[in-house]
Amino acid sequence: MKRLDLIFGERELDAILTALEAAEVPGYTVLKHATGKGPQTVVSEDMEFTGLGANAHVIVFCELETIDKVRENIRSILSYYGGVAYVSEATEL
Amino acid sequence: METNLILQNVLTPPVLFFFLGIVAVVVRSDLEIPAPLPKLFSLYLLLAIGFKGGLALEKSGFGGQVFPTLIAAILMSLLIPLVCFVILRLKLDVFNSAAIAAAYGSISAVTFITAESFLESQNIPFDGFMVAALALMESPAIIVGLLLVKLGAPKNRPNIQEMKWRSILHESMLNGSVYLLLGSLVIGFLTAAHNPVGVDKMQPFTGKLFYGAECFFLLDMGIVAAQRLPSLKKAGSFLIIFAVLIPLLNACLGIFVAKALLLGPGNSLLFAILCASASYLAVPAAMRMTVPEAKSSYYISTTLGLTFPFNIVIGIPLYMGLVNKLIPSIG
């Protein structure tokens, strides 16, 4: 079992979720209003009224084959708008 | 310099609350407004100003100066980004120039609301159809900005996604703030025409609460503007000078157009403010979607950190002074 962590701008959430659905992930968890500091910018919630919003953090648990499909679907979105994706091992309790 | 007008403007509650927000950041107070509230208040202000504009538009009708003013407003929102782009290209790349130019071609609804409050405090009349001009000036500037990117960007733009005009038009014309403003304008117009009881029922919400909500929103704007100031250092002296001088230039253009349109002093000030202000509600979201290469810190810091405070503190009374000199008072 793999764990996929995606962190990107909230405005791209719909596009990312569509890409995850297309890759047939079994499910995902969405944490909105994620703030913090990346290599380029500080992301805060104080600009929410401008429509820029904060970040979203999406967590997916799935098999390796699904990760390969996800990679294809989300690469263009993350490279265009920015964002990060990391895969790690996950063991069910 | 209209020192007296500036002083009268500074001593109004909205501007004083704006300063209160700035001071809160400077003295490191722990004053913090939870994130959803500024969004709620910005939506409320757009709804209320749209609704009130619709009521006034129904009263004034579509005759006289309405259509020429609306057409002139659209033309200005097409022309201003082009002027700004030419100036910005002296120092910046195509992407940042186009994004900032779009922001300055578009409008700031809160600056407009503050100008309306100023006119009310001075007992200077203005017309409701200016709200329609406000709503119509948001989208064209965004489209011009995107066209400038399309024409000026290198053909081998890395990671480029196909610019889909359908989604661009959707984003520029149906983004939340424009949609709510136009929708409220239409609802206000229809309510005034067919349901006078509805007008009375809405009055406590769109009328009596409005001024307080404006003050609260400006308190948050003061906090945000002060927080943006450090990132202005990154923007550099060119952008800092641009953010102060371009509103003056655009306001002068606006006043001359208003004079040509034979608008009264109140409407002329509002027209000048529409030309001088810069968007931080609709444009940032649209630019992030379509021009991610542009640094949001540039167009947010300049519009919100400098141009907005300049306009609401000094700009409005300064432009009023110019209007008073150039446009004779009616009646």
Coordinates of C-alpha atoms in Angstrom, one line a residue:
Chain A
M1 CA 0.0 0.0 0.0
K2 CA 1.3 3.5 -0.9
R3 CA 0.4 6.9 0.5
L4 CA 0.3 9.8 -1.9
D5 CA 0.5 13.4 -0.5
L6 CA -0.5 16.2 -2.8
I7 CA -0.1 19.9 -1.8
F8 CA -1.2 22.6 -4.3
G9 CA -3.4 25.7 -4.6
E10 CA -7.0 25.4 -3.6
R11 CA -8.1 26.7 -7.0
E12 CA -6.8 23.6 -8.7
L13 CA -8.6 21.2 -6.3
D14 CA -11.4 20.3 -8.8
A15 CA -8.9 19.5 -11.6
I16 CA -6.8 17.4 -9.2
L17 CA -9.8 15.5 -7.9
T18 CA -11.0 14.9 -11.5
A19 CA -7.6 13.5 -12.3
L20 CA -7.7 11.2 -9.2
E21 CA -11.2 9.9 -10.2
A22 CA -9.9 9.2 -13.7
A23 CA -7.1 7.2 -12.2
E24 CA -9.7 5.2 -10.2
V25 CA -8.2 5.8 -6.8
P26 CA -10.3 4.0 -4.1
G27 CA -10.7 7.2 -2.1
Y28 CA -9.0 10.4 -0.9
T29 CA -9.0 12.8 2.0
V30 CA -9.1 16.6 1.3
L31 CA -7.7 19.1 3.8
K32 CA -8.5 22.6 2.7
H33 CA -7.1 25.9 4.1
A34 CA -3.6 24.4 4.3
T35 CA -1.0 27.2 4.9
G36 CA 2.7 27.3 5.2
K37 CA 5.9 28.1 3.3
G38 CA 7.1 26.7 0.1
P39 CA 10.4 27.3 -1.9
Q40 CA 8.7 30.2 -3.8
T41 CA 6.1 31.8 -1.5
V42 CA 4.5 31.9 1.9
V43 CA 0.9 30.7 1.7
S44 CA -1.5 32.1 4.1
E45 CA -5.3 32.5 4.5
D46 CA -5.4 36.2 4.6
M47 CA -5.8 36.5 0.8
E48 CA -8.8 34.3 0.7
F49 CA -11.1 37.1 -0.2
T50 CA -9.2 37.7 -3.4
G51 CA -10.0 34.3 -4.7
L52 CA -6.4 33.1 -4.5
G53 CA -7.2 31.0 -1.4
A54 CA -4.7 28.9 0.5
N55 CA -3.4 25.4 -0.3
A56 CA -5.2 22.1 -0.3
H57 CA -3.6 18.9 1.0
V58 CA -5.0 15.7 -0.6
I59 CA -4.0 12.3 0.9
V60 CA -4.6 9.1 -1.1
F61 CA -4.0 5.5 -0.1
C62 CA -3.8 3.1 -3.0
E63 CA -1.7 0.4 -4.8
L64 CA 1.4 1.2 -6.9
E65 CA -0.4 0.6 -10.2
T66 CA -2.9 3.3 -9.4
I67 CA 0.0 5.7 -8.5
D68 CA 1.3 5.3 -12.0
K69 CA -2.0 6.3 -13.5
V70 CA -2.3 9.2 -11.1
R71 CA 1.2 10.4 -12.0
E72 CA 0.2 10.7 -15.7
N73 CA -3.0 12.6 -14.9
I74 CA -1.7 15.1 -12.4
R75 CA 1.8 15.9 -13.8
S76 CA 0.7 18.6 -16.2
I77 CA -1.5 20.3 -13.6
L78 CA 1.3 20.5 -11.0
S79 CA 3.9 21.6 -13.5
Y80 CA 1.7 24.4 -14.8
Y81 CA 0.2 25.7 -11.6
G82 CA 2.8 24.6 -9.1
G83 CA 2.4 22.1 -6.2
V84 CA 4.1 19.0 -4.9
A85 CA 3.4 15.3 -4.8
Y86 CA 5.2 12.7 -2.7
V87 CA 4.7 8.9 -2.5
S88 CA 5.6 7.0 0.7
E89 CA 5.0 3.5 2.1
A90 CA 1.9 2.9 4.2
T91 CA 1.0 0.0 6.4
E92 CA -2.5 -0.5 7.6
L93 CA -2.8 -0.8 11.4
Chain B
M1 CA -3.4 69.9 -3.0
E2 CA -6.9 69.9 -1.6
T3 CA -5.7 69.6 2.1
N4 CA -9.1 70.3 3.5
L5 CA -10.8 67.6 1.4
I6 CA -8.1 65.1 2.3
L7 CA -8.5 65.9 6.0
Q8 CA -12.3 65.5 5.8
N9 CA -11.8 62.2 4.0
V10 CA -9.2 60.9 6.5
L11 CA -11.6 61.6 9.4
T12 CA -14.4 59.4 8.1
P13 CA -15.0 56.1 9.9
P14 CA -14.1 53.8 7.0
V15 CA -10.7 55.4 6.5
L16 CA -10.0 55.6 10.2
F17 CA -10.8 51.9 10.5
F18 CA -8.4 51.3 7.6
F19 CA -5.7 53.1 9.6
L20 CA -6.6 51.1 12.7
G21 CA -5.9 47.9 10.7
I22 CA -2.5 49.3 9.6
V23 CA -1.6 50.3 13.1
A24 CA -2.6 46.9 14.4
V25 CA 0.1 45.3 12.2
V26 CA 2.7 48.0 13.0
V27 CA 2.4 47.7 16.8
R28 CA 2.1 43.9 16.5
S29 CA -1.3 43.6 18.1
D30 CA -2.8 40.1 18.0
L31 CA -5.9 41.5 16.2
E32 CA -6.8 38.9 13.6
I33 CA -10.0 38.5 11.6
P34 CA -10.8 34.9 10.8
A35 CA -10.3 34.0 7.1
P36 CA -13.9 33.4 6.0
L37 CA -15.2 36.8 7.4
P38 CA -13.4 39.1 4.9
K39 CA -14.7 36.9 2.1
L40 CA -18.2 37.1 3.6
F41 CA -18.0 40.9 4.0
S42 CA -16.6 41.4 0.4
L43 CA -19.6 39.4 -0.9
Y44 CA -22.0 41.3 1.2
L45 CA -20.6 44.6 0.0
L46 CA -20.9 43.5 -3.7
L47 CA -24.5 42.3 -3.1
A48 CA -25.5 45.5 -1.3
I49 CA -23.9 47.9 -3.8
G50 CA -25.3 46.0 -6.7
F51 CA -28.8 45.9 -5.2
K52 CA -28.7 49.6 -4.4
G53 CA -27.4 50.4 -7.8
G54 CA -30.3 48.5 -9.4
L55 CA -32.8 50.5 -7.4
A56 CA -31.1 53.7 -8.5
L57 CA -30.9 52.6 -12.1
E58 CA -34.6 51.8 -12.1
K59 CA -35.3 55.4 -10.9
S60 CA -32.9 57.1 -13.3
G61 CA -33.8 54.9 -16.3
F62 CA -31.6 54.2 -19.3
G63 CA -31.8 57.6 -21.0
G64 CA -29.4 60.5 -21.2
Q65 CA -25.9 59.8 -20.2
V66 CA -26.3 56.1 -19.2
F67 CA -25.3 54.3 -22.4
P68 CA -22.5 56.7 -23.4
T69 CA -21.0 56.4 -19.9
L70 CA -21.2 52.6 -19.9
I71 CA -19.6 52.4 -23.4
A72 CA -16.9 54.8 -22.2
A73 CA -16.3 52.7 -19.1
I74 CA -15.8 49.6 -21.2
L75 CA -13.4 51.4 -23.6
M76 CA -11.4 52.7 -20.7
S77 CA -11.0 49.2 -19.3
L78 CA -9.7 48.1 -22.7
L79 CA -7.4 51.2 -23.1
I80 CA -5.9 51.4 -19.6
P81 CA -4.3 47.9 -19.6
L82 CA -2.6 48.7 -22.9
V83 CA -1.1 51.9 -21.5
C84 CA 0.0 50.1 -18.3
F85 CA 1.5 47.2 -20.3
V86 CA 3.6 49.5 -22.4
I87 CA 5.0 51.2 -19.3
L88 CA 5.5 48.0 -17.4
R89 CA 7.4 46.3 -20.3
L90 CA 10.2 48.8 -19.7
K91 CA 11.2 46.8 -16.7
L92 CA 9.2 43.6 -16.5
D93 CA 8.6 40.4 -18.5
V94 CA 5.5 39.8 -20.6
F95 CA 3.7 37.7 -18.0
N96 CA 4.1 40.1 -15.0
S97 CA 3.5 43.1 -17.2
A98 CA 0.2 41.6 -18.6
A99 CA -1.0 40.5 -15.1
I100 CA -0.3 43.9 -13.5
A101 CA -1.8 45.7 -16.5
A102 CA -5.0 43.6 -16.2
A103 CA -5.2 44.4 -12.5
Y104 CA -4.9 48.2 -13.2
G105 CA -7.3 48.1 -16.1
S106 CA -9.9 46.4 -13.9
I107 CA -11.6 48.1 -10.9
S108 CA -11.7 47.9 -7.1
A109 CA -15.3 47.7 -5.8
V110 CA -14.2 48.7 -2.3
T111 CA -12.5 51.9 -3.5
F112 CA -15.7 52.7 -5.4
I113 CA -17.8 52.1 -2.3
T114 CA -15.4 54.4 -0.3
A115 CA -15.7 57.1 -3.0
E116 CA -19.5 56.8 -2.7
S117 CA -19.3 57.2 1.1
F118 CA -17.1 60.3 0.5
L119 CA -19.6 61.8 -1.9
E120 CA -22.4 61.2 0.6
S121 CA -20.4 62.8 3.4
Q122 CA -19.9 65.9 1.1
N123 CA -23.6 65.9 0.1
I124 CA -22.6 65.5 -3.6
P125 CA -25.2 63.6 -5.7
F126 CA -24.3 60.7 -8.0
D127 CA -26.3 58.2 -10.1
G128 CA -26.9 54.5 -9.6
F129 CA -26.0 53.6 -13.1
M130 CA -22.3 54.1 -12.2
V131 CA -22.6 50.7 -10.4
A132 CA -23.3 49.2 -13.9
A133 CA -20.1 50.8 -15.1
L134 CA -18.3 49.2 -12.2
A135 CA -19.6 45.8 -13.1
L136 CA -18.8 46.2 -16.8
M137 CA -15.2 47.3 -16.3
E138 CA -14.0 44.1 -14.5
S139 CA -14.0 41.6 -17.4
P140 CA -12.6 43.5 -20.5
A141 CA -9.3 44.3 -18.6
I142 CA -8.9 40.6 -17.8
I143 CA -9.4 39.6 -21.4
V144 CA -6.9 42.3 -22.6
G145 CA -4.4 41.0 -20.1
L146 CA -4.7 37.5 -21.4
L147 CA -4.6 38.6 -25.1
L148 CA -1.3 40.5 -24.3
V149 CA 0.1 37.2 -22.9
K150 CA -1.1 35.3 -25.9
L151 CA 0.5 37.8 -28.3
G152 CA 3.6 38.6 -26.4
A153 CA 4.7 35.4 -24.7
P154 CA 7.4 33.2 -26.3
K155 CA 5.9 30.4 -28.5
N156 CA 7.8 27.7 -26.6
R157 CA 6.2 28.6 -23.2
P158 CA 7.2 25.8 -20.9
N159 CA 4.4 23.6 -19.4
I160 CA 1.9 25.7 -21.4
Q161 CA -1.6 24.4 -21.3
E162 CA -3.8 25.3 -24.2
M163 CA -5.6 28.6 -23.5
K164 CA -9.2 27.6 -23.8
W165 CA -11.1 30.8 -24.6
R166 CA -14.3 29.3 -23.2
S167 CA -12.8 28.9 -19.8
I168 CA -11.0 32.3 -20.1
L169 CA -14.3 34.1 -20.9
H170 CA -16.1 32.1 -18.2
E171 CA -13.5 33.1 -15.6
S172 CA -13.5 36.8 -16.6
M173 CA -17.2 37.3 -17.1
L174 CA -18.7 34.8 -14.6
N175 CA -16.2 35.0 -11.7
G176 CA -17.9 35.3 -8.4
S177 CA -17.5 39.0 -7.8
V178 CA -18.7 40.1 -11.3
Y179 CA -21.6 37.5 -11.2
L180 CA -22.8 38.7 -7.8
L181 CA -22.5 42.4 -8.6
L182 CA -24.4 42.1 -11.9
G183 CA -27.0 39.7 -10.4
S184 CA -27.7 42.0 -7.5
L185 CA -27.9 44.9 -9.9
V186 CA -30.6 43.1 -11.9
I187 CA -32.4 41.9 -8.8
G188 CA -32.4 45.5 -7.4
F189 CA -33.8 46.8 -10.7
L190 CA -36.6 44.2 -10.9
T191 CA -37.4 44.6 -7.2
A192 CA -37.7 48.4 -7.6
A193 CA -39.9 48.0 -10.7
H194 CA -42.2 45.3 -9.5
N195 CA -42.0 44.8 -5.7
P196 CA -41.7 48.1 -3.7
V197 CA -42.4 46.0 -0.5
G198 CA -39.3 44.0 -1.2
V199 CA -37.3 47.2 -1.3
D200 CA -38.4 48.1 2.2
K201 CA -37.7 44.6 3.5
M202 CA -34.2 44.7 2.1
Q203 CA -33.4 48.2 3.5
P204 CA -32.2 47.0 6.9
F205 CA -29.7 44.6 5.3
T206 CA -28.5 46.5 2.2
G207 CA -28.9 50.0 3.7
K208 CA -28.5 50.3 7.4
L209 CA -25.8 47.6 7.8
F210 CA -23.8 48.8 4.8
Y211 CA -21.7 51.5 6.4
G212 CA -20.7 49.4 9.4
A213 CA -19.8 46.4 7.1
E214 CA -17.7 48.7 5.0
C215 CA -15.8 49.9 8.1
F216 CA -15.2 46.3 9.2
F217 CA -14.0 45.2 5.8
L218 CA -11.7 48.2 5.6
L219 CA -10.3 47.3 9.1
D220 CA -9.3 44.0 7.5
M221 CA -8.0 45.7 4.4
G222 CA -5.7 47.8 6.6
I223 CA -4.3 44.7 8.2
V224 CA -3.8 43.0 4.8
A225 CA -2.3 46.1 3.2
A226 CA 0.2 46.5 6.1
Q227 CA 1.1 42.9 5.9
R228 CA 1.8 43.3 2.1
L229 CA 4.3 46.2 2.7
P230 CA 7.4 44.0 3.2
S231 CA 6.9 42.2 -0.1
L232 CA 6.9 45.6 -1.8
K233 CA 10.7 45.6 -1.3
K234 CA 10.9 42.6 -3.6
A235 CA 8.8 44.4 -6.2
G236 CA 11.4 47.1 -6.4
S237 CA 11.3 50.9 -6.8
F238 CA 10.0 50.8 -10.4
L239 CA 6.7 49.0 -9.3
I240 CA 6.4 51.2 -6.2
I241 CA 6.6 54.4 -8.3
F242 CA 4.2 52.8 -10.9
A243 CA 1.7 51.9 -8.2
V244 CA 1.4 55.5 -7.0
L245 CA 1.7 57.4 -10.3
I246 CA -0.4 55.3 -12.6
P247 CA -3.6 55.9 -10.6
L248 CA -3.0 59.6 -10.9
L249 CA -2.6 59.3 -14.7
N250 CA -5.6 57.1 -15.1
A251 CA -7.7 59.4 -12.9
C252 CA -6.8 62.4 -15.0
L253 CA -7.8 60.4 -18.1
G254 CA -11.0 59.5 -16.4
I255 CA -11.8 63.0 -15.5
F256 CA -11.3 64.3 -19.0
V257 CA -13.5 61.5 -20.4
A258 CA -16.2 62.4 -17.7
K259 CA -16.0 66.0 -18.8
A260 CA -16.5 65.0 -22.4
L261 CA -19.5 62.9 -21.4
L262 CA -20.9 66.0 -19.5
L263 CA -21.2 64.0 -16.2
G264 CA -21.9 65.9 -13.0
P265 CA -19.2 66.2 -10.3
G266 CA -20.3 63.1 -8.3
N267 CA -20.4 60.8 -11.3
S268 CA -17.1 62.3 -12.6
L269 CA -15.4 61.4 -9.3
L270 CA -16.8 57.8 -9.5
F271 CA -15.7 57.5 -13.2
A272 CA -12.2 58.7 -12.2
I273 CA -12.0 56.2 -9.3
L274 CA -13.1 53.4 -11.6
C275 CA -10.2 54.3 -14.0
A276 CA -7.7 54.9 -11.1
S277 CA -8.4 51.8 -9.0
A278 CA -6.9 48.4 -9.4
S279 CA -8.6 45.0 -8.9
Y280 CA -7.7 42.6 -6.2
L281 CA -10.9 40.6 -6.2
A282 CA -11.4 39.2 -9.7
V283 CA -8.1 39.7 -11.4
P284 CA -5.8 37.7 -9.1
A285 CA -7.9 34.6 -9.4
A286 CA -8.2 34.9 -13.2
M287 CA -4.4 35.6 -13.6
R288 CA -3.5 32.7 -11.4
M289 CA -5.6 30.4 -13.5
T290 CA -4.3 31.6 -16.9
V291 CA -0.9 33.2 -16.3
P292 CA 0.7 31.2 -13.5
E293 CA 4.1 32.5 -14.6
A294 CA 3.2 36.0 -13.2
K295 CA 4.2 36.5 -9.6
S296 CA 1.1 37.1 -7.6
S297 CA 3.2 38.9 -5.0
Y298 CA 3.8 41.7 -7.6
Y299 CA 0.2 42.4 -8.5
I300 CA -1.2 41.8 -5.0
S301 CA 1.4 44.0 -3.3
T302 CA 1.1 46.9 -5.8
T303 CA -2.7 46.9 -5.9
L304 CA -3.5 46.2 -2.3
G305 CA -0.3 47.4 -0.6
L306 CA 0.0 50.8 -2.4
T307 CA -2.6 51.7 -4.9
F308 CA -5.6 50.9 -2.7
P309 CA -4.4 52.9 0.3
F310 CA -3.3 55.7 -1.9
N311 CA -6.7 56.0 -3.6
I312 CA -8.8 55.8 -0.4
V313 CA -6.7 58.2 1.7
I314 CA -5.3 60.7 -0.8
G315 CA -6.7 59.8 -4.2
I316 CA -10.4 60.3 -3.7
P317 CA -10.2 63.9 -2.3
L318 CA -7.4 64.7 -4.7
Y319 CA -9.5 63.6 -7.7
M320 CA -12.5 65.5 -6.2
G321 CA -10.4 68.6 -6.2
L322 CA -9.5 68.1 -9.8
V323 CA -13.2 67.5 -10.7
N324 CA -14.2 70.7 -8.9
K325 CA -11.7 72.6 -10.9
L326 CA -12.6 71.1 -14.3
I327 CA -16.3 70.3 -14.0
P328 CA -18.9 72.9 -13.1
S329 CA -21.3 71.9 -10.3
I330 CA -24.9 71.3 -11.4
G331 CA -27.6 73.3 -9.8

